[in-house]
Tab-separated table of N, CA and C in Angstrom:
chain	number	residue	atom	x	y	z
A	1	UNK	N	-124.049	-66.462	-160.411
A	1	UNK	CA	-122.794	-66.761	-161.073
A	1	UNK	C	-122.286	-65.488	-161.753
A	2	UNK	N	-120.974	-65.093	-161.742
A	2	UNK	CA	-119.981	-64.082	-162.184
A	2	UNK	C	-120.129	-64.395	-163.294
A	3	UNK	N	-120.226	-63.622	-164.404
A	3	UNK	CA	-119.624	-63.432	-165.917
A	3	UNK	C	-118.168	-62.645	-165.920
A	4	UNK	N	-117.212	-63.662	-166.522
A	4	UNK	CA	-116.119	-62.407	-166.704
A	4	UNK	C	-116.428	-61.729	-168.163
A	5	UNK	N	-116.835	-59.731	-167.916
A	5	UNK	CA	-116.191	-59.402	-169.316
A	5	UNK	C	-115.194	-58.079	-169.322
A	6	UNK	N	-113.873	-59.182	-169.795
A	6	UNK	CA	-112.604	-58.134	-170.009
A	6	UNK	C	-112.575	-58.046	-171.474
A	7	UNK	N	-111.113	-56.956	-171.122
A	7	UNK	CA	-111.267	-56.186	-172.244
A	7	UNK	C	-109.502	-56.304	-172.315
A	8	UNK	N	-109.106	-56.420	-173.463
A	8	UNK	CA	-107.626	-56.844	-173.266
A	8	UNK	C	-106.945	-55.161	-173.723
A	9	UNK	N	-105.921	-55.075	-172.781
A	9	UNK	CA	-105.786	-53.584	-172.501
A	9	UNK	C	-103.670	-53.313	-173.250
A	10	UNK	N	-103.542	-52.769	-174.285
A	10	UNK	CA	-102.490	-52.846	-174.598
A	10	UNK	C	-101.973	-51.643	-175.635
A	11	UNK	N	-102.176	-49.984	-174.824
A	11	UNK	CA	-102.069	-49.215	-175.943
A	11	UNK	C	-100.533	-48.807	-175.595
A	12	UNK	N	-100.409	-48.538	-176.911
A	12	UNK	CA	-99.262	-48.029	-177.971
A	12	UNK	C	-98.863	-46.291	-177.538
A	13	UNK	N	-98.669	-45.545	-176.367
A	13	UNK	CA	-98.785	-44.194	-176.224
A	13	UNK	C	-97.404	-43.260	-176.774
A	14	UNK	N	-97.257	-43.792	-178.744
A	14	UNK	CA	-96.646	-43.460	-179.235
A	14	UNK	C	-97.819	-42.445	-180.473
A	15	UNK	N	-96.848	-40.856	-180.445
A	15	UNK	CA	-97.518	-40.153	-181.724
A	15	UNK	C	-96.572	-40.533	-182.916
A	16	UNK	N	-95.314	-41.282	-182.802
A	16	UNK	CA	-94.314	-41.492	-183.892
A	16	UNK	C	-93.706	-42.746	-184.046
A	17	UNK	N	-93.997	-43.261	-184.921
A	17	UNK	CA	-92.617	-44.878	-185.006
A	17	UNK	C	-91.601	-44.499	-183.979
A	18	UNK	N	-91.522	-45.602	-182.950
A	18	UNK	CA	-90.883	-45.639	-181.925
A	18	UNK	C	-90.224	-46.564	-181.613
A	19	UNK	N	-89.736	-47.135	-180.513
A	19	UNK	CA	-89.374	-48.432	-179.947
A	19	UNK	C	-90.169	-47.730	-178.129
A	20	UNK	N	-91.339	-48.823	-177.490
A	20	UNK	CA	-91.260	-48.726	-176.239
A	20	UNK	C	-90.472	-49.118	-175.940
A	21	UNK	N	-90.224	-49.253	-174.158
A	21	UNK	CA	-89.508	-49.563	-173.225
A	21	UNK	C	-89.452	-50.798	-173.151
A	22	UNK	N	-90.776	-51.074	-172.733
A	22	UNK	CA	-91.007	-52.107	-172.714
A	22	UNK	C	-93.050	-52.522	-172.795
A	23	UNK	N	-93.500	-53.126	-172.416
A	23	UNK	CA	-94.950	-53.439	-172.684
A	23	UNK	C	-95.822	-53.851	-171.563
A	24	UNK	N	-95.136	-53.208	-170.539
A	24	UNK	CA	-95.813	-53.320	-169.080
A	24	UNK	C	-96.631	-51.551	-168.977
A	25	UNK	N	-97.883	-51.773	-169.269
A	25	UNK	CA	-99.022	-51.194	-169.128
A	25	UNK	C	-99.306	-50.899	-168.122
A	26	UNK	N	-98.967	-51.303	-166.936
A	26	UNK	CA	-98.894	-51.397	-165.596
A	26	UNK	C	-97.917	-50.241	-164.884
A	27	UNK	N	-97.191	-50.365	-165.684
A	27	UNK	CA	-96.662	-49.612	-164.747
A	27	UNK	C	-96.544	-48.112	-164.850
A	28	UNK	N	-95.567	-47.225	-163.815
A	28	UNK	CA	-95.807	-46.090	-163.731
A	28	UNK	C	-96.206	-45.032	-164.988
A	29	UNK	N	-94.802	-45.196	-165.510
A	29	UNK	CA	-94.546	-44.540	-167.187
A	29	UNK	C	-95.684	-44.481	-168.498
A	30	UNK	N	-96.808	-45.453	-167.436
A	30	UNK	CA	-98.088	-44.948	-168.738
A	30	UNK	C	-99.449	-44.917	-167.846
A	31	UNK	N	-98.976	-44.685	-166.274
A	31	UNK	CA	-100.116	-44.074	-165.808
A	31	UNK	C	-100.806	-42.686	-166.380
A	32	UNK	N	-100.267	-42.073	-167.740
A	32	UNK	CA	-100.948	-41.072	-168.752
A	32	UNK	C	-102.488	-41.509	-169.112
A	33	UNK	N	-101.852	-42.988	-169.796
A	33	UNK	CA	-103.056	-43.321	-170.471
A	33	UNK	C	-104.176	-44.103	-169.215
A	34	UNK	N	-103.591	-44.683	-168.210
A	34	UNK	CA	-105.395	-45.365	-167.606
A	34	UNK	C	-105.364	-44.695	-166.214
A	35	UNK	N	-104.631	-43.578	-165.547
A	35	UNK	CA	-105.473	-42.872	-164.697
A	35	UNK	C	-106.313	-42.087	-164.638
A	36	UNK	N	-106.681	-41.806	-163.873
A	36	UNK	CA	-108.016	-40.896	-163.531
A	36	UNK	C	-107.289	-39.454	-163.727
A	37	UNK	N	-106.046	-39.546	-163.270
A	37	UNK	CA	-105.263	-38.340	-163.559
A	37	UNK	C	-104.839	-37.703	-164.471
A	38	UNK	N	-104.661	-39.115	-165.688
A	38	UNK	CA	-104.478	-38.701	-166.825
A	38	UNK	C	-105.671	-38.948	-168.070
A	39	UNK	N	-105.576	-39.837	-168.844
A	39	UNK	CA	-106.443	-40.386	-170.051
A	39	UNK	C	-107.880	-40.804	-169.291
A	40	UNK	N	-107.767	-41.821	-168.430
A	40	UNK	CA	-108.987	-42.164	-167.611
A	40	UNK	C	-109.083	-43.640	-168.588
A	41	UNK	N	-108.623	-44.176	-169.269
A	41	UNK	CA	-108.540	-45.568	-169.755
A	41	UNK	C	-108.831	-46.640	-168.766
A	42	UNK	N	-108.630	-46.821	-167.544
A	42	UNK	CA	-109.338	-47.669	-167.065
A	42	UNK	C	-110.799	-47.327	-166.711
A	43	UNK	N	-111.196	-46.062	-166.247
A	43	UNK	CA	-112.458	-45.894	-166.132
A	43	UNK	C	-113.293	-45.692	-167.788
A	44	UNK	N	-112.655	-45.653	-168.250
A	44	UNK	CA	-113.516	-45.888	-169.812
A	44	UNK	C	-113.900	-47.424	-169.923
A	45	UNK	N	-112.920	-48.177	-169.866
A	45	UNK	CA	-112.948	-49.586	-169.903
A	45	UNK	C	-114.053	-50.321	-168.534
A	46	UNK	N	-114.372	-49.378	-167.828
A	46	UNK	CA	-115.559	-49.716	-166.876
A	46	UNK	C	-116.264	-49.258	-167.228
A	47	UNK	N	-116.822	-48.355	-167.939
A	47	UNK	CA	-117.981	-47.854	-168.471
A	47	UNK	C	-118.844	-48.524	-169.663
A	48	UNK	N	-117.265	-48.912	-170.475
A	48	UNK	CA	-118.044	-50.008	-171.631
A	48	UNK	C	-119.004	-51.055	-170.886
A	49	UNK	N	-118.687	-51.670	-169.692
A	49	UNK	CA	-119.012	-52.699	-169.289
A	49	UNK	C	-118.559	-53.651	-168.493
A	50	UNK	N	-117.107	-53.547	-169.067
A	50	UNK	CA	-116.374	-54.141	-168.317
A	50	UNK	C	-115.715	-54.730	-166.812
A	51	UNK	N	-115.719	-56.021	-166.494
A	51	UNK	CA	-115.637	-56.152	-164.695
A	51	UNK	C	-113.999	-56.544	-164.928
A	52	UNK	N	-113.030	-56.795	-166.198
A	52	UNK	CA	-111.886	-57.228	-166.238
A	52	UNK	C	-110.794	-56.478	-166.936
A	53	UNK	N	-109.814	-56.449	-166.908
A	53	UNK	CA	-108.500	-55.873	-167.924
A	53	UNK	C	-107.257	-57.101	-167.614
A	54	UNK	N	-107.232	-57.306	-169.052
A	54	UNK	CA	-105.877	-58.174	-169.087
A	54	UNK	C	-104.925	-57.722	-170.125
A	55	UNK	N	-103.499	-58.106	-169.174
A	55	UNK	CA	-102.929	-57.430	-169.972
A	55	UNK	C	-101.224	-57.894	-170.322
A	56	UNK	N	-100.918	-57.939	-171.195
A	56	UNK	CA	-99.634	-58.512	-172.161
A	56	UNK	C	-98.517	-58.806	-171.343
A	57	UNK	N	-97.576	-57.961	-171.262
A	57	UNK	CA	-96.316	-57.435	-170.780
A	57	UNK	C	-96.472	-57.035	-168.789
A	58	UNK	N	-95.444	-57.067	-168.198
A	58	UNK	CA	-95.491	-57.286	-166.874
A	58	UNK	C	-93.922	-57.174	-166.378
A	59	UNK	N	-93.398	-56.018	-166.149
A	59	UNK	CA	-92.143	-56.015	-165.970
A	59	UNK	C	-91.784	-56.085	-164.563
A	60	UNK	N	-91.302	-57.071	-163.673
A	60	UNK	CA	-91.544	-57.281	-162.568
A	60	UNK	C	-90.402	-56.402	-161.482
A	61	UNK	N	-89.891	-55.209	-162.256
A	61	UNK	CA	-88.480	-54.613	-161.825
A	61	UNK	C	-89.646	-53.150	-161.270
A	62	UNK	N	-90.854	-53.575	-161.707
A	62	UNK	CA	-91.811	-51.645	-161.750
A	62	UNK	C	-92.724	-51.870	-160.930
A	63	UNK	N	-93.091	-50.724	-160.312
A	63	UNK	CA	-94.329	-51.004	-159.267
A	63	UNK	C	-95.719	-50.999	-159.599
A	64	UNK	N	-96.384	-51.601	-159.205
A	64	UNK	CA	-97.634	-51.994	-160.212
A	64	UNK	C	-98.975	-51.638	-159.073
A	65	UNK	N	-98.439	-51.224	-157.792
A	65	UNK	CA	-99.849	-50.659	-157.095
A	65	UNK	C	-100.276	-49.794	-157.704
A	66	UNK	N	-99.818	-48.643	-158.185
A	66	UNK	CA	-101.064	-47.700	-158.380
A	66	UNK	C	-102.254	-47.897	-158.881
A	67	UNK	N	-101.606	-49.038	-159.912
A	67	UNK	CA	-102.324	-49.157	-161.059
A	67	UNK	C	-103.398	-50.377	-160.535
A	68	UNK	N	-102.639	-51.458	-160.066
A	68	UNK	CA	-103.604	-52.003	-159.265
A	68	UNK	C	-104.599	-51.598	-158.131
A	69	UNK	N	-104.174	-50.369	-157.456
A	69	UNK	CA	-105.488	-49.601	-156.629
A	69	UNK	C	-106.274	-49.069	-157.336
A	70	UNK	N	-105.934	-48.303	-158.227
A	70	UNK	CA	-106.856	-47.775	-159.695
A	70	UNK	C	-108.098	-48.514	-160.183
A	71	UNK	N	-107.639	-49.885	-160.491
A	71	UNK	CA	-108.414	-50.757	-160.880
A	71	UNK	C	-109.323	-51.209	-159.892
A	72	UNK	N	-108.793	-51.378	-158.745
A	72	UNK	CA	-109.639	-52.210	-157.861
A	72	UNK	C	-110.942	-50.812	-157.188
A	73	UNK	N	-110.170	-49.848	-157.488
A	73	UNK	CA	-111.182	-48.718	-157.379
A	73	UNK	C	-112.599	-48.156	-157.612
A	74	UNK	N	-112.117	-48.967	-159.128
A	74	UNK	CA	-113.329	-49.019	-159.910
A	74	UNK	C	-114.448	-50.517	-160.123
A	75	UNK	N	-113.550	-51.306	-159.833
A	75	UNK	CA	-114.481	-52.791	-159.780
A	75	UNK	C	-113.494	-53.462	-160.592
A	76	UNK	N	-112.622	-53.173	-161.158
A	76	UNK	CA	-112.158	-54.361	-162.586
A	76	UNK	C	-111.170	-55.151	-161.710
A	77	UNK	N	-111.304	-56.204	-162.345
A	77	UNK	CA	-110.360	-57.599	-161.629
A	77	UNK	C	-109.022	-57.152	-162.590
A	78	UNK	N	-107.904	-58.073	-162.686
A	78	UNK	CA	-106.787	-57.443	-163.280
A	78	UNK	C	-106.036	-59.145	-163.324
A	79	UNK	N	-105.946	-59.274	-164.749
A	79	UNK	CA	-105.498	-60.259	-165.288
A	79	UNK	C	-104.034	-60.012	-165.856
A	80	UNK	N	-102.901	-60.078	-164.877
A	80	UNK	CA	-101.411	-59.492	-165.828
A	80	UNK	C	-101.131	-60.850	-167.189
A	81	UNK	N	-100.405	-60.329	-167.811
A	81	UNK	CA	-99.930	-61.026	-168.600
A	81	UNK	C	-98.049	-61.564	-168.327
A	82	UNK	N	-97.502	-62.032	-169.312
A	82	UNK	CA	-96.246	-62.421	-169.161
A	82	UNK	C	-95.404	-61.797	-170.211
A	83	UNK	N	-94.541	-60.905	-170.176
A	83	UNK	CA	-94.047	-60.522	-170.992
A	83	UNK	C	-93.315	-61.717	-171.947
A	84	UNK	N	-92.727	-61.267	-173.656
A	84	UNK	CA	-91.804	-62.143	-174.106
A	84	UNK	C	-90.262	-61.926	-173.705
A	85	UNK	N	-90.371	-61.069	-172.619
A	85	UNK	CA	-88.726	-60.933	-172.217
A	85	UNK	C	-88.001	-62.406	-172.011
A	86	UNK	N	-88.556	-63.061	-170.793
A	86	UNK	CA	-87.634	-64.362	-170.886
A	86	UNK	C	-87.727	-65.281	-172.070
A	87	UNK	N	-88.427	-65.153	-173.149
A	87	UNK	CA	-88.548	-66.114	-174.120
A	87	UNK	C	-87.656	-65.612	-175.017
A	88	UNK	N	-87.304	-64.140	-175.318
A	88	UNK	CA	-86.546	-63.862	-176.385
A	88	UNK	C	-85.158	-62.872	-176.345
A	89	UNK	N	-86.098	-62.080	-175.255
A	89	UNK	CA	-84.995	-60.890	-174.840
A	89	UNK	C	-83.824	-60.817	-174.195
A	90	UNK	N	-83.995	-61.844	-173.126
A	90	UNK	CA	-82.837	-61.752	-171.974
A	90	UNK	C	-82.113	-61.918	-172.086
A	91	UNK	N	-80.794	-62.309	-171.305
A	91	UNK	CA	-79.418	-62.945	-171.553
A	91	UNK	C	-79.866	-64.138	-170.788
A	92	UNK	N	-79.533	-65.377	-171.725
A	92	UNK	CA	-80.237	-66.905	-171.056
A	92	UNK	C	-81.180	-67.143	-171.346
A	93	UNK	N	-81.878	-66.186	-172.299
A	93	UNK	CA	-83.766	-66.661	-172.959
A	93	UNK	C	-83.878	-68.206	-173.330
A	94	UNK	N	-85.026	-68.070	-173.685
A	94	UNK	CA	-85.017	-69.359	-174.046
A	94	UNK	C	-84.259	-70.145	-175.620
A	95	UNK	N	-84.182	-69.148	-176.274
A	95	UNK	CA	-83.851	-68.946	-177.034
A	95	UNK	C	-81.928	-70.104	-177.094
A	96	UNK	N	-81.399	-69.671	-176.141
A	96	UNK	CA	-80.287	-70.135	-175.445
A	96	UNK	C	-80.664	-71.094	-175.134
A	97	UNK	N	-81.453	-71.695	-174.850
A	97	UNK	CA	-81.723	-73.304	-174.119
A	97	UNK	C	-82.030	-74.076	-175.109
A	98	UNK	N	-82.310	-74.085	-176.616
A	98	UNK	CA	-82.595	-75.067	-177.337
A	98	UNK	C	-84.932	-74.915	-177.270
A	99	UNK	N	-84.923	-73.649	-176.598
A	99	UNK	CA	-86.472	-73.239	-176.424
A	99	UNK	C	-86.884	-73.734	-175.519
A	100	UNK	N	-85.756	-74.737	-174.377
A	100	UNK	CA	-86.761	-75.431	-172.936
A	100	UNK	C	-86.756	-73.906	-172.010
A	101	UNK	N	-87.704	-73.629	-171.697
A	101	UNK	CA	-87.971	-72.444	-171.305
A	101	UNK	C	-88.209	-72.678	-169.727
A	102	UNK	N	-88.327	-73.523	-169.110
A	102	UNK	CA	-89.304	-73.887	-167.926
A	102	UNK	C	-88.558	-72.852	-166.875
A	103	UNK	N	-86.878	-72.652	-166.730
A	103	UNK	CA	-86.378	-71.904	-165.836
A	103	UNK	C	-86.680	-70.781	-166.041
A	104	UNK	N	-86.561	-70.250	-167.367
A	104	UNK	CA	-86.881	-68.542	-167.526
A	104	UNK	C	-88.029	-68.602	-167.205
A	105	UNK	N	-89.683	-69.085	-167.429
A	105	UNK	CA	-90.391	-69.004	-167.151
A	105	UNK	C	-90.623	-68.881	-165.648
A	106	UNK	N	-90.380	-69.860	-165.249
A	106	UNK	CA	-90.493	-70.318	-163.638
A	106	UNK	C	-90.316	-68.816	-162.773
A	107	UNK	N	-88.596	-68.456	-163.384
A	107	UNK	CA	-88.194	-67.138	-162.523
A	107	UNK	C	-88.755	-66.066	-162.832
A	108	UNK	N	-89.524	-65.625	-164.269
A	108	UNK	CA	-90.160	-64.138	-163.952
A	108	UNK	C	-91.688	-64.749	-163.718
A	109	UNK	N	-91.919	-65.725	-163.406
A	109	UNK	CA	-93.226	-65.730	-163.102
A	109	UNK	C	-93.280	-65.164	-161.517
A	110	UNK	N	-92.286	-65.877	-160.946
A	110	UNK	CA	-91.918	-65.762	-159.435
A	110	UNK	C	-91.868	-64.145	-158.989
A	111	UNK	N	-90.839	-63.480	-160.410
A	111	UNK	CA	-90.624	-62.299	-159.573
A	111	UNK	C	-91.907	-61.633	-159.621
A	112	UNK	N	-93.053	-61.848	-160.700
A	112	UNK	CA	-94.254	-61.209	-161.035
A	112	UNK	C	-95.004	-60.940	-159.191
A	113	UNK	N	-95.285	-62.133	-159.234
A	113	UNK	CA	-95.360	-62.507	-157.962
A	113	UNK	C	-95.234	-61.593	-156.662
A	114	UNK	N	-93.960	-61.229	-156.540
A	114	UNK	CA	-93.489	-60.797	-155.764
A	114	UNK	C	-94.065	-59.321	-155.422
């Protein structure tokens, strides 16, 4: 039997009070911090121990292979997360619906997907 042990993966690659982009870890714009090319953050996070990384934010407009070959490179499974874009951010959030969320949800889950 598999043990999952992840490690929930969500750095901040700010030296100053900032605003990110957004909180997709995944994608290109912070292959700094977990490639091999740059920081090596995912291979650190395999060294602790780790067979998993999960992670927050998931912007489904960015390409997310590298990062997913990266990972699978090393052994770690890859748990995305859901950003709070359709819940708060968008135009039509849920926020706009009285909080029934099921369509915003539904559609960036889909595009995640994709």
């Amino acid at each position: 039997q598999d043990v999952l042990k992840g490690i929930s993966y969500g750095p901040s690659p700010l030296k100053e009070p900032a605003r990110l982009p957004n909180d997709d870890m995944m994608a290109s714009s912070a292959k700094a911090q977990w490639s091999s090319s740059g920081r090596g953050d995912l291979a650190i996070i395999k060294k602790m121990g780790a067979n998993a990384v999960r992670l927050y934010g998931n912007d489904p407009r960015e390409d997310h292979k590298p990062f997913l070959d990266e990972a699978h490179s090393l052994g770690l499974e890859v748990i995305p997360g859901l950003s709070d874009y359709p819940y708060t951010q968008m135009p039509g959030s849920c926020a706009t619906t009285d909080f029934n969320c099921y369509s915003q949800i539904k559609d960036q889950y889909l595009a995640n997907l994709k």
